[in-house]
mmCIF file with all atom_site columns, C-alpha atoms and ligand atoms in Angstrom:
data_model
loop_
_atom_site.group_PDB
_atom_site.id
_atom_site.type_symbol
_atom_site.label_atom_id
_atom_site.label_alt_id
_atom_site.label_comp_id
_atom_site.label_asym_id
_atom_site.label_entity_id
_atom_site.label_seq_id
_atom_site.pdbx_PDB_ins_code
_atom_site.Cartn_x
_atom_site.Cartn_y
_atom_site.Cartn_z
_atom_site.occupancy
_atom_site.B_iso_or_equiv
_atom_site.pdbx_formal_charge
_atom_site.auth_seq_id
_atom_site.auth_comp_id
_atom_site.auth_asym_id
_atom_site.auth_atom_id
_atom_site.pdbx_PDB_model_num
ATOM   1   C CA  . MET A 1 1   ? -66.385 -2.051  -52.285 1.00 0.00 ? 1   MET A CA  1
ATOM   2   C CA  . ASP A 1 2   ? -62.605 -1.484  -52.510 1.00 0.00 ? 2   ASP A CA  1
ATOM   3   C CA  . LYS A 1 3   ? -60.900 -4.779  -51.288 1.00 0.00 ? 3   LYS A CA  1
ATOM   4   C CA  . SER A 1 4   ? -57.406 -3.046  -51.639 1.00 0.00 ? 4   SER A CA  1
ATOM   5   C CA  . LYS A 1 5   ? -58.118 -1.227  -48.378 1.00 0.00 ? 5   LYS A CA  1
ATOM   6   C CA  . LEU A 1 6   ? -58.510 -4.386  -46.376 1.00 0.00 ? 6   LEU A CA  1
ATOM   7   C CA  . SER A 1 7   ? -55.699 -6.287  -44.571 1.00 0.00 ? 7   SER A CA  1
ATOM   8   C CA  . ALA A 1 8   ? -55.421 -10.160 -44.672 1.00 0.00 ? 8   ALA A CA  1
ATOM   9   C CA  . ALA A 1 9   ? -58.100 -11.777 -42.504 1.00 0.00 ? 9   ALA A CA  1
ATOM   10  C CA  . ILE A 1 10  ? -57.597 -11.047 -38.779 1.00 0.00 ? 10  ILE A CA  1
ATOM   11  C CA  . TYR A 1 11  ? -59.888 -13.991 -38.131 1.00 0.00 ? 11  TYR A CA  1
ATOM   12  C CA  . THR A 1 12  ? -60.798 -16.325 -41.002 1.00 0.00 ? 12  THR A CA  1
ATOM   13  C CA  . GLU A 1 13  ? -64.371 -17.856 -41.444 1.00 0.00 ? 13  GLU A CA  1
ATOM   14  C CA  . ALA A 1 14  ? -63.105 -21.078 -39.921 1.00 0.00 ? 14  ALA A CA  1
ATOM   15  C CA  . GLU A 1 15  ? -61.871 -19.252 -36.716 1.00 0.00 ? 15  GLU A CA  1
ATOM   16  C CA  . ILE A 1 16  ? -65.151 -17.414 -36.374 1.00 0.00 ? 16  ILE A CA  1
ATOM   17  C CA  . ARG A 1 17  ? -67.062 -20.587 -36.654 1.00 0.00 ? 17  ARG A CA  1
ATOM   18  C CA  . GLN A 1 18  ? -65.068 -22.201 -34.013 1.00 0.00 ? 18  GLN A CA  1
ATOM   19  C CA  . MET A 1 19  ? -65.820 -18.952 -31.806 1.00 0.00 ? 19  MET A CA  1
ATOM   20  C CA  . VAL A 1 20  ? -69.525 -19.276 -32.414 1.00 0.00 ? 20  VAL A CA  1
ATOM   21  C CA  . LYS A 1 21  ? -69.450 -22.987 -31.412 1.00 0.00 ? 21  LYS A CA  1
ATOM   22  C CA  . ARG A 1 22  ? -67.366 -22.055 -28.305 1.00 0.00 ? 22  ARG A CA  1
ATOM   23  C CA  . VAL A 1 23  ? -69.800 -19.178 -27.157 1.00 0.00 ? 23  VAL A CA  1
ATOM   24  C CA  . ALA A 1 24  ? -72.862 -21.201 -27.907 1.00 0.00 ? 24  ALA A CA  1
ATOM   25  C CA  . GLU A 1 25  ? -71.521 -23.964 -25.725 1.00 0.00 ? 25  GLU A CA  1
ATOM   26  C CA  . GLN A 1 26  ? -70.887 -21.545 -22.766 1.00 0.00 ? 26  GLN A CA  1
ATOM   27  C CA  . ILE A 1 27  ? -74.402 -20.177 -23.160 1.00 0.00 ? 27  ILE A CA  1
ATOM   28  C CA  . GLU A 1 28  ? -76.093 -23.569 -23.300 1.00 0.00 ? 28  GLU A CA  1
ATOM   29  C CA  . LYS A 1 29  ? -74.288 -24.626 -20.146 1.00 0.00 ? 29  LYS A CA  1
ATOM   30  C CA  . ASP A 1 30  ? -75.381 -21.501 -18.323 1.00 0.00 ? 30  ASP A CA  1
ATOM   31  C CA  . TYR A 1 31  ? -78.891 -21.570 -19.439 1.00 0.00 ? 31  TYR A CA  1
ATOM   32  C CA  . ALA A 1 32  ? -79.499 -25.348 -19.485 1.00 0.00 ? 32  ALA A CA  1
ATOM   33  C CA  . GLY A 1 33  ? -83.429 -26.028 -19.571 1.00 0.00 ? 33  GLY A CA  1
ATOM   34  C CA  . GLU A 1 34  ? -84.216 -22.301 -19.762 1.00 0.00 ? 34  GLU A CA  1
ATOM   35  C CA  . GLU A 1 35  ? -85.690 -20.037 -22.480 1.00 0.00 ? 35  GLU A CA  1
ATOM   36  C CA  . VAL A 1 36  ? -83.560 -17.143 -23.529 1.00 0.00 ? 36  VAL A CA  1
ATOM   37  C CA  . VAL A 1 37  ? -84.350 -13.904 -25.305 1.00 0.00 ? 37  VAL A CA  1
ATOM   38  C CA  . LEU A 1 38  ? -81.558 -13.082 -27.655 1.00 0.00 ? 38  LEU A CA  1
ATOM   39  C CA  . ILE A 1 39  ? -81.735 -9.325  -28.610 1.00 0.00 ? 39  ILE A CA  1
ATOM   40  C CA  . GLY A 1 40  ? -79.447 -8.320  -31.374 1.00 0.00 ? 40  GLY A CA  1
ATOM   41  C CA  . VAL A 1 41  ? -78.204 -4.860  -31.685 1.00 0.00 ? 41  VAL A CA  1
ATOM   42  C CA  . LEU A 1 42  ? -78.604 -3.876  -35.373 1.00 0.00 ? 42  LEU A CA  1
ATOM   43  C CA  . LYS A 1 43  ? -77.258 -3.684  -37.878 1.00 0.00 ? 43  LYS A CA  1
ATOM   44  C CA  . GLY A 1 44  ? -73.729 -5.094  -36.969 1.00 0.00 ? 44  GLY A CA  1
ATOM   45  C CA  . SER A 1 45  ? -74.914 -8.081  -34.941 1.00 0.00 ? 45  SER A CA  1
ATOM   46  C CA  . VAL A 1 46  ? -76.949 -9.628  -37.660 1.00 0.00 ? 46  VAL A CA  1
ATOM   47  C CA  . VAL A 1 47  ? -74.452 -12.155 -38.858 1.00 0.00 ? 47  VAL A CA  1
ATOM   48  C CA  . PHE A 1 48  ? -73.300 -13.202 -35.557 1.00 0.00 ? 48  PHE A CA  1
ATOM   49  C CA  . ILE A 1 49  ? -76.833 -13.677 -34.111 1.00 0.00 ? 49  ILE A CA  1
ATOM   50  C CA  . SER A 1 50  ? -78.008 -15.657 -37.060 1.00 0.00 ? 50  SER A CA  1
ATOM   51  C CA  . ASP A 1 51  ? -75.123 -18.066 -36.517 1.00 0.00 ? 51  ASP A CA  1
ATOM   52  C CA  . LEU A 1 52  ? -75.377 -18.083 -32.725 1.00 0.00 ? 52  LEU A CA  1
ATOM   53  C CA  . MET A 1 53  ? -79.171 -18.883 -32.499 1.00 0.00 ? 53  MET A CA  1
ATOM   54  C CA  . ARG A 1 54  ? -78.729 -21.841 -34.780 1.00 0.00 ? 54  ARG A CA  1
ATOM   55  C CA  . ALA A 1 55  ? -75.802 -23.018 -32.706 1.00 0.00 ? 55  ALA A CA  1
ATOM   56  C CA  . LEU A 1 56  ? -77.983 -22.992 -29.469 1.00 0.00 ? 56  LEU A CA  1
ATOM   57  C CA  . ASP A 1 57  ? -79.977 -26.099 -28.465 1.00 0.00 ? 57  ASP A CA  1
ATOM   58  C CA  . LEU A 1 58  ? -82.278 -24.058 -26.067 1.00 0.00 ? 58  LEU A CA  1
ATOM   59  C CA  . ASP A 1 59  ? -85.538 -22.374 -26.581 1.00 0.00 ? 59  ASP A CA  1
ATOM   60  C CA  . VAL A 1 60  ? -84.734 -19.130 -28.099 1.00 0.00 ? 60  VAL A CA  1
ATOM   61  C CA  . LEU A 1 61  ? -86.833 -15.958 -28.639 1.00 0.00 ? 61  LEU A CA  1
ATOM   62  C CA  . LEU A 1 62  ? -85.451 -13.364 -31.146 1.00 0.00 ? 62  LEU A CA  1
ATOM   63  C CA  . ASP A 1 63  ? -85.648 -9.590  -31.080 1.00 0.00 ? 63  ASP A CA  1
ATOM   64  C CA  . PHE A 1 64  ? -83.764 -6.606  -32.267 1.00 0.00 ? 64  PHE A CA  1
ATOM   65  C CA  . ILE A 1 65  ? -83.090 -3.176  -31.372 1.00 0.00 ? 65  ILE A CA  1
ATOM   66  C CA  . VAL A 1 66  ? -81.758 -0.559  -33.660 1.00 0.00 ? 66  VAL A CA  1
ATOM   67  C CA  . VAL A 1 67  ? -79.506 2.140   -32.235 1.00 0.00 ? 67  VAL A CA  1
ATOM   68  C CA  . SER A 1 68  ? -77.151 4.799   -33.587 1.00 0.00 ? 68  SER A CA  1
ATOM   69  C CA  . SER A 1 69  ? -74.270 6.019   -31.638 1.00 0.00 ? 69  SER A CA  1
ATOM   70  C CA  . TYR A 1 70  ? -71.835 6.565   -34.211 1.00 0.00 ? 70  TYR A CA  1
ATOM   71  C CA  . GLN A 1 71  ? -71.368 9.429   -36.575 1.00 0.00 ? 71  GLN A CA  1
ATOM   72  C CA  . GLY A 1 72  ? -68.844 8.156   -39.231 1.00 0.00 ? 72  GLY A CA  1
ATOM   73  C CA  . THR A 1 73  ? -66.227 6.440   -37.215 1.00 0.00 ? 73  THR A CA  1
ATOM   74  C CA  . LYS A 1 74  ? -66.446 8.417   -33.971 1.00 0.00 ? 74  LYS A CA  1
ATOM   75  C CA  . SER A 1 75  ? -68.379 7.306   -31.026 1.00 0.00 ? 75  SER A CA  1
ATOM   76  C CA  . THR A 1 76  ? -70.468 10.247  -29.688 1.00 0.00 ? 76  THR A CA  1
ATOM   77  C CA  . GLY A 1 77  ? -71.581 8.615   -26.517 1.00 0.00 ? 77  GLY A CA  1
ATOM   78  C CA  . VAL A 1 78  ? -75.111 9.699   -27.426 1.00 0.00 ? 78  VAL A CA  1
ATOM   79  C CA  . VAL A 1 79  ? -77.131 6.618   -28.082 1.00 0.00 ? 79  VAL A CA  1
ATOM   80  C CA  . LYS A 1 80  ? -80.435 6.988   -30.053 1.00 0.00 ? 80  LYS A CA  1
ATOM   81  C CA  . ILE A 1 81  ? -83.029 4.333   -30.094 1.00 0.00 ? 81  ILE A CA  1
ATOM   82  C CA  . ILE A 1 82  ? -84.260 4.088   -33.703 1.00 0.00 ? 82  ILE A CA  1
ATOM   83  C CA  . LYS A 1 83  ? -86.293 0.928   -33.255 1.00 0.00 ? 83  LYS A CA  1
ATOM   84  C CA  . ASP A 1 84  ? -87.054 -0.610  -29.821 1.00 0.00 ? 84  ASP A CA  1
ATOM   85  C CA  . ALA A 1 85  ? -87.320 -4.309  -29.100 1.00 0.00 ? 85  ALA A CA  1
ATOM   86  C CA  . ASP A 1 86  ? -91.008 -5.524  -28.946 1.00 0.00 ? 86  ASP A CA  1
ATOM   87  C CA  . ILE A 1 87  ? -90.948 -8.705  -26.904 1.00 0.00 ? 87  ILE A CA  1
ATOM   88  C CA  . GLU A 1 88  ? -91.944 -8.299  -23.209 1.00 0.00 ? 88  GLU A CA  1
ATOM   89  C CA  . ILE A 1 89  ? -88.953 -9.240  -21.347 1.00 0.00 ? 89  ILE A CA  1
ATOM   90  C CA  . SER A 1 90  ? -89.915 -8.840  -17.694 1.00 0.00 ? 90  SER A CA  1
ATOM   91  C CA  . GLY A 1 91  ? -89.135 -12.098 -15.868 1.00 0.00 ? 91  GLY A CA  1
ATOM   92  C CA  . LYS A 1 92  ? -87.199 -13.527 -18.865 1.00 0.00 ? 92  LYS A CA  1
ATOM   93  C CA  . HIS A 1 93  ? -83.515 -14.473 -19.389 1.00 0.00 ? 93  HIS A CA  1
ATOM   94  C CA  . VAL A 1 94  ? -82.280 -11.743 -21.750 1.00 0.00 ? 94  VAL A CA  1
ATOM   95  C CA  . ILE A 1 95  ? -78.910 -11.869 -23.725 1.00 0.00 ? 95  ILE A CA  1
ATOM   96  C CA  . LEU A 1 96  ? -77.976 -8.649  -25.589 1.00 0.00 ? 96  LEU A CA  1
ATOM   97  C CA  . VAL A 1 97  ? -75.945 -9.548  -28.736 1.00 0.00 ? 97  VAL A CA  1
ATOM   98  C CA  . GLU A 1 98  ? -73.480 -7.157  -30.191 1.00 0.00 ? 98  GLU A CA  1
ATOM   99  C CA  . ASP A 1 99  ? -71.028 -7.222  -32.949 1.00 0.00 ? 99  ASP A CA  1
ATOM   100 C CA  . ILE A 1 100 ? -68.245 -5.460  -31.202 1.00 0.00 ? 100 ILE A CA  1
ATOM   101 C CA  . VAL A 1 101 ? -67.591 -3.539  -27.881 1.00 0.00 ? 101 VAL A CA  1
ATOM   102 C CA  . ASP A 1 102 ? -65.328 -0.679  -28.415 1.00 0.00 ? 102 ASP A CA  1
ATOM   103 C CA  . THR A 1 103 ? -65.661 2.422   -26.021 1.00 0.00 ? 103 THR A CA  1
ATOM   104 C CA  . GLY A 1 104 ? -68.650 0.453   -24.176 1.00 0.00 ? 104 GLY A CA  1
ATOM   105 C CA  . LEU A 1 105 ? -70.793 3.565   -24.227 1.00 0.00 ? 105 LEU A CA  1
ATOM   106 C CA  . THR A 1 106 ? -73.612 1.866   -26.410 1.00 0.00 ? 106 THR A CA  1
ATOM   107 C CA  . LEU A 1 107 ? -73.729 -1.199  -24.151 1.00 0.00 ? 107 LEU A CA  1
ATOM   108 C CA  . ALA A 1 108 ? -73.593 0.662   -20.715 1.00 0.00 ? 108 ALA A CA  1
ATOM   109 C CA  . TYR A 1 109 ? -76.665 2.638   -22.081 1.00 0.00 ? 109 TYR A CA  1
ATOM   110 C CA  . LEU A 1 110 ? -78.546 -0.450  -23.285 1.00 0.00 ? 110 LEU A CA  1
ATOM   111 C CA  . ARG A 1 111 ? -77.704 -2.345  -20.037 1.00 0.00 ? 111 ARG A CA  1
ATOM   112 C CA  . ASP A 1 112 ? -79.504 0.222   -17.985 1.00 0.00 ? 112 ASP A CA  1
ATOM   113 C CA  . LEU A 1 113 ? -82.275 0.477   -20.473 1.00 0.00 ? 113 LEU A CA  1
ATOM   114 C CA  . PHE A 1 114 ? -82.959 -3.254  -20.343 1.00 0.00 ? 114 PHE A CA  1
ATOM   115 C CA  . LEU A 1 115 ? -82.357 -3.678  -16.578 1.00 0.00 ? 115 LEU A CA  1
ATOM   116 C CA  . ALA A 1 116 ? -85.125 -1.127  -15.999 1.00 0.00 ? 116 ALA A CA  1
ATOM   117 C CA  . ARG A 1 117 ? -87.502 -3.613  -17.688 1.00 0.00 ? 117 ARG A CA  1
ATOM   118 C CA  . LYS A 1 118 ? -86.834 -6.137  -15.028 1.00 0.00 ? 118 LYS A CA  1
ATOM   119 C CA  . PRO A 1 119 ? -85.715 -9.241  -16.734 1.00 0.00 ? 119 PRO A CA  1
ATOM   120 C CA  . ALA A 1 120 ? -85.017 -12.453 -14.733 1.00 0.00 ? 120 ALA A CA  1
ATOM   121 C CA  . SER A 1 121 ? -81.471 -11.871 -15.875 1.00 0.00 ? 121 SER A CA  1
ATOM   122 C CA  . LEU A 1 122 ? -79.428 -9.828  -18.292 1.00 0.00 ? 122 LEU A CA  1
ATOM   123 C CA  . ALA A 1 123 ? -76.133 -10.961 -19.946 1.00 0.00 ? 123 ALA A CA  1
ATOM   124 C CA  . ILE A 1 124 ? -74.071 -9.444  -22.696 1.00 0.00 ? 124 ILE A CA  1
ATOM   125 C CA  . CYS A 1 125 ? -72.636 -11.243 -25.503 1.00 0.00 ? 125 CYS A CA  1
ATOM   126 C CA  . THR A 1 126 ? -70.286 -9.845  -28.183 1.00 0.00 ? 126 THR A CA  1
ATOM   127 C CA  . ALA A 1 127 ? -68.569 -11.355 -31.262 1.00 0.00 ? 127 ALA A CA  1
ATOM   128 C CA  . PHE A 1 128 ? -65.560 -9.098  -31.011 1.00 0.00 ? 128 PHE A CA  1
ATOM   129 C CA  . ASP A 1 129 ? -63.955 -7.014  -28.265 1.00 0.00 ? 129 ASP A CA  1
ATOM   130 C CA  . LYS A 1 130 ? -61.564 -4.120  -28.390 1.00 0.00 ? 130 LYS A CA  1
ATOM   131 C CA  . PRO A 1 131 ? -60.623 -3.903  -24.635 1.00 0.00 ? 131 PRO A CA  1
ATOM   132 C CA  . ASP A 1 132 ? -57.909 -1.295  -25.368 1.00 0.00 ? 132 ASP A CA  1
ATOM   133 C CA  . ARG A 1 133 ? -60.607 1.257   -26.301 1.00 0.00 ? 133 ARG A CA  1
ATOM   134 C CA  . ARG A 1 134 ? -62.849 1.014   -23.366 1.00 0.00 ? 134 ARG A CA  1
ATOM   135 C CA  . GLN A 1 135 ? -64.027 4.271   -21.808 1.00 0.00 ? 135 GLN A CA  1
ATOM   136 C CA  . VAL A 1 136 ? -66.766 2.810   -19.443 1.00 0.00 ? 136 VAL A CA  1
ATOM   137 C CA  . ALA A 1 137 ? -66.636 -0.481  -17.606 1.00 0.00 ? 137 ALA A CA  1
ATOM   138 C CA  . VAL A 1 138 ? -69.412 -2.692  -18.798 1.00 0.00 ? 138 VAL A CA  1
ATOM   139 C CA  . PRO A 1 139 ? -69.549 -6.308  -17.709 1.00 0.00 ? 139 PRO A CA  1
ATOM   140 C CA  . VAL A 1 140 ? -69.334 -8.501  -20.948 1.00 0.00 ? 140 VAL A CA  1
ATOM   141 C CA  . ASP A 1 141 ? -70.296 -11.962 -20.217 1.00 0.00 ? 141 ASP A CA  1
ATOM   142 C CA  . TYR A 1 142 ? -69.413 -13.846 -23.371 1.00 0.00 ? 142 TYR A CA  1
ATOM   143 C CA  . ILE A 1 143 ? -66.669 -12.442 -25.558 1.00 0.00 ? 143 ILE A CA  1
ATOM   144 C CA  . GLY A 1 144 ? -65.905 -14.140 -28.758 1.00 0.00 ? 144 GLY A CA  1
ATOM   145 C CA  . LEU A 1 145 ? -62.542 -12.929 -29.984 1.00 0.00 ? 145 LEU A CA  1
ATOM   146 C CA  . GLU A 1 146 ? -60.313 -9.888  -29.053 1.00 0.00 ? 146 GLU A CA  1
ATOM   147 C CA  . VAL A 1 147 ? -59.228 -7.573  -31.771 1.00 0.00 ? 147 VAL A CA  1
ATOM   148 C CA  . PRO A 1 148 ? -56.486 -4.828  -31.800 1.00 0.00 ? 148 PRO A CA  1
ATOM   149 C CA  . ASN A 1 149 ? -57.286 -1.120  -31.857 1.00 0.00 ? 149 ASN A CA  1
ATOM   150 C CA  . VAL A 1 150 ? -58.028 -0.821  -35.516 1.00 0.00 ? 150 VAL A CA  1
ATOM   151 C CA  . CYS A 1 151 ? -61.144 -0.455  -37.623 1.00 0.00 ? 151 CYS A CA  1
ATOM   152 C CA  . VAL A 1 152 ? -62.368 -3.909  -38.490 1.00 0.00 ? 152 VAL A CA  1
ATOM   153 C CA  . VAL A 1 153 ? -64.906 -4.818  -41.031 1.00 0.00 ? 153 VAL A CA  1
ATOM   154 C CA  . GLY A 1 154 ? -66.776 -8.057  -42.061 1.00 0.00 ? 154 GLY A CA  1
ATOM   155 C CA  . TYR A 1 155 ? -68.871 -10.617 -40.278 1.00 0.00 ? 155 TYR A CA  1
ATOM   156 C CA  . GLY A 1 156 ? -71.510 -7.831  -39.974 1.00 0.00 ? 156 GLY A CA  1
ATOM   157 C CA  . LEU A 1 157 ? -69.189 -4.924  -39.213 1.00 0.00 ? 157 LEU A CA  1
ATOM   158 C CA  . ASP A 1 158 ? -69.027 -2.073  -41.573 1.00 0.00 ? 158 ASP A CA  1
ATOM   159 C CA  . TYR A 1 159 ? -66.931 0.967   -42.751 1.00 0.00 ? 159 TYR A CA  1
ATOM   160 C CA  . GLU A 1 160 ? -69.515 3.380   -43.954 1.00 0.00 ? 160 GLU A CA  1
ATOM   161 C CA  . GLN A 1 161 ? -72.106 0.583   -44.444 1.00 0.00 ? 161 GLN A CA  1
ATOM   162 C CA  . ASN A 1 162 ? -69.620 -1.325  -46.701 1.00 0.00 ? 162 ASN A CA  1
ATOM   163 C CA  . TYR A 1 163 ? -68.157 -4.745  -46.051 1.00 0.00 ? 163 TYR A CA  1
ATOM   164 C CA  . ARG A 1 164 ? -70.755 -6.176  -43.713 1.00 0.00 ? 164 ARG A CA  1
ATOM   165 C CA  . ASN A 1 165 ? -71.185 -9.313  -45.988 1.00 0.00 ? 165 ASN A CA  1
ATOM   166 C CA  . LEU A 1 166 ? -67.371 -10.408 -45.856 1.00 0.00 ? 166 LEU A CA  1
ATOM   167 C CA  . PRO A 1 167 ? -67.419 -13.797 -44.144 1.00 0.00 ? 167 PRO A CA  1
ATOM   168 C CA  . TYR A 1 168 ? -64.168 -13.162 -42.351 1.00 0.00 ? 168 TYR A CA  1
ATOM   169 C CA  . LEU A 1 169 ? -62.853 -10.151 -40.268 1.00 0.00 ? 169 LEU A CA  1
ATOM   170 C CA  . ALA A 1 170 ? -60.399 -7.792  -41.683 1.00 0.00 ? 170 ALA A CA  1
ATOM   171 C CA  . ALA A 1 171 ? -58.674 -4.421  -40.871 1.00 0.00 ? 171 ALA A CA  1
ATOM   172 C CA  . TYR A 1 172 ? -59.915 -1.300  -43.095 1.00 0.00 ? 172 TYR A CA  1
ATOM   173 C CA  . GLU A 1 173 ? -56.853 0.655   -43.894 1.00 0.00 ? 173 GLU A CA  1
ATOM   174 C CA  . PHE A 1 174 ? -57.512 4.298   -44.369 1.00 0.00 ? 174 PHE A CA  1
HETATM 175 P P1  . IMP B 2 .   ? -69.092 1.569   -28.551 1.00 0.00 ? 1   IMP B P1  1
HETATM 176 O O1  . IMP B 2 .   ? -70.343 2.223   -28.071 1.00 0.00 ? 1   IMP B O1  1
HETATM 177 O O2  . IMP B 2 .   ? -67.907 2.485   -28.650 1.00 0.00 ? 1   IMP B O2  1
HETATM 178 O O3  . IMP B 2 .   ? -68.722 0.355   -27.759 1.00 0.00 ? 1   IMP B O3  1
HETATM 179 O O4  . IMP B 2 .   ? -69.407 1.176   -29.962 1.00 0.00 ? 1   IMP B O4  1
HETATM 180 C C1  . IMP B 2 .   ? -69.983 -0.083  -30.368 1.00 0.00 ? 1   IMP B C1  1
HETATM 181 C C2  . IMP B 2 .   ? -70.437 0.008   -31.841 1.00 0.00 ? 1   IMP B C2  1
HETATM 182 O O5  . IMP B 2 .   ? -69.526 0.716   -32.627 1.00 0.00 ? 1   IMP B O5  1
HETATM 183 C C3  . IMP B 2 .   ? -70.456 -1.425  -32.353 1.00 0.00 ? 1   IMP B C3  1
HETATM 184 O O6  . IMP B 2 .   ? -71.626 -2.032  -32.152 1.00 0.00 ? 1   IMP B O6  1
HETATM 185 C C4  . IMP B 2 .   ? -70.239 -1.121  -33.831 1.00 0.00 ? 1   IMP B C4  1
HETATM 186 O O7  . IMP B 2 .   ? -71.347 -0.922  -34.535 1.00 0.00 ? 1   IMP B O7  1
HETATM 187 C C5  . IMP B 2 .   ? -69.403 0.105   -33.765 1.00 0.00 ? 1   IMP B C5  1
HETATM 188 N N1  . IMP B 2 .   ? -67.871 -0.169  -34.045 1.00 0.00 ? 1   IMP B N1  1
HETATM 189 C C6  . IMP B 2 .   ? -66.786 0.021   -32.966 1.00 0.00 ? 1   IMP B C6  1
HETATM 190 N N2  . IMP B 2 .   ? -65.650 -0.425  -33.613 1.00 0.00 ? 1   IMP B N2  1
HETATM 191 C C7  . IMP B 2 .   ? -65.948 -0.750  -34.900 1.00 0.00 ? 1   IMP B C7  1
HETATM 192 C C8  . IMP B 2 .   ? -65.169 -1.266  -35.851 1.00 0.00 ? 1   IMP B C8  1
HETATM 193 O O8  . IMP B 2 .   ? -63.850 -1.439  -35.807 1.00 0.00 ? 1   IMP B O8  1
HETATM 194 N N3  . IMP B 2 .   ? -65.707 -1.437  -37.037 1.00 0.00 ? 1   IMP B N3  1
HETATM 195 C C9  . IMP B 2 .   ? -67.072 -1.323  -37.339 1.00 0.00 ? 1   IMP B C9  1
HETATM 196 N N4  . IMP B 2 .   ? -67.773 -0.946  -36.442 1.00 0.00 ? 1   IMP B N4  1
HETATM 197 C C10 . IMP B 2 .   ? -67.320 -0.596  -35.103 1.00 0.00 ? 1   IMP B C10 1
#
């Protein structure tokens, strides 16, 4: 891992911690007294969902879906399900948890896929958002922090599978 390629933190560990707290408070308010199924989109969401679920004072069920939509750094728009979620979600309140929304293609696809399974409700939550890159409109209910149009790594996000374990978010400079 070549740290000389990284910018200074775009968001520090403390700023991310604050973000998780804020998002968890919004979710708790919206789902007070309900059970929610958090479905993390692997691999990038693993750090965020681990922090988020522990910050939620709600009944939480946890599941994951593994998709691949990227070849290297380019979005192909073709989303392949490598591992589907296993929990039966019909009639349940589902929140899809992403690391970052970029073009929106992955979430647009996953939203339709999960809506077809007839959940009681479906919301989308992302740690980071790159609004300038959006190609398809997808409603994102909970947005942690906005980032500029650069490749970011850390807090679960990778560049060619590296840097996911950094506790802060930085730009990867090519
Ligand atoms: P979308 O379909 O273009 O919205 O792509 C979303 C997925 O692309 C995210 O879940 C990430 O896995 C990946 N991605 C998008 N931008 C970045 C980035 O800057 N760094 C690392 N991964 C990214």
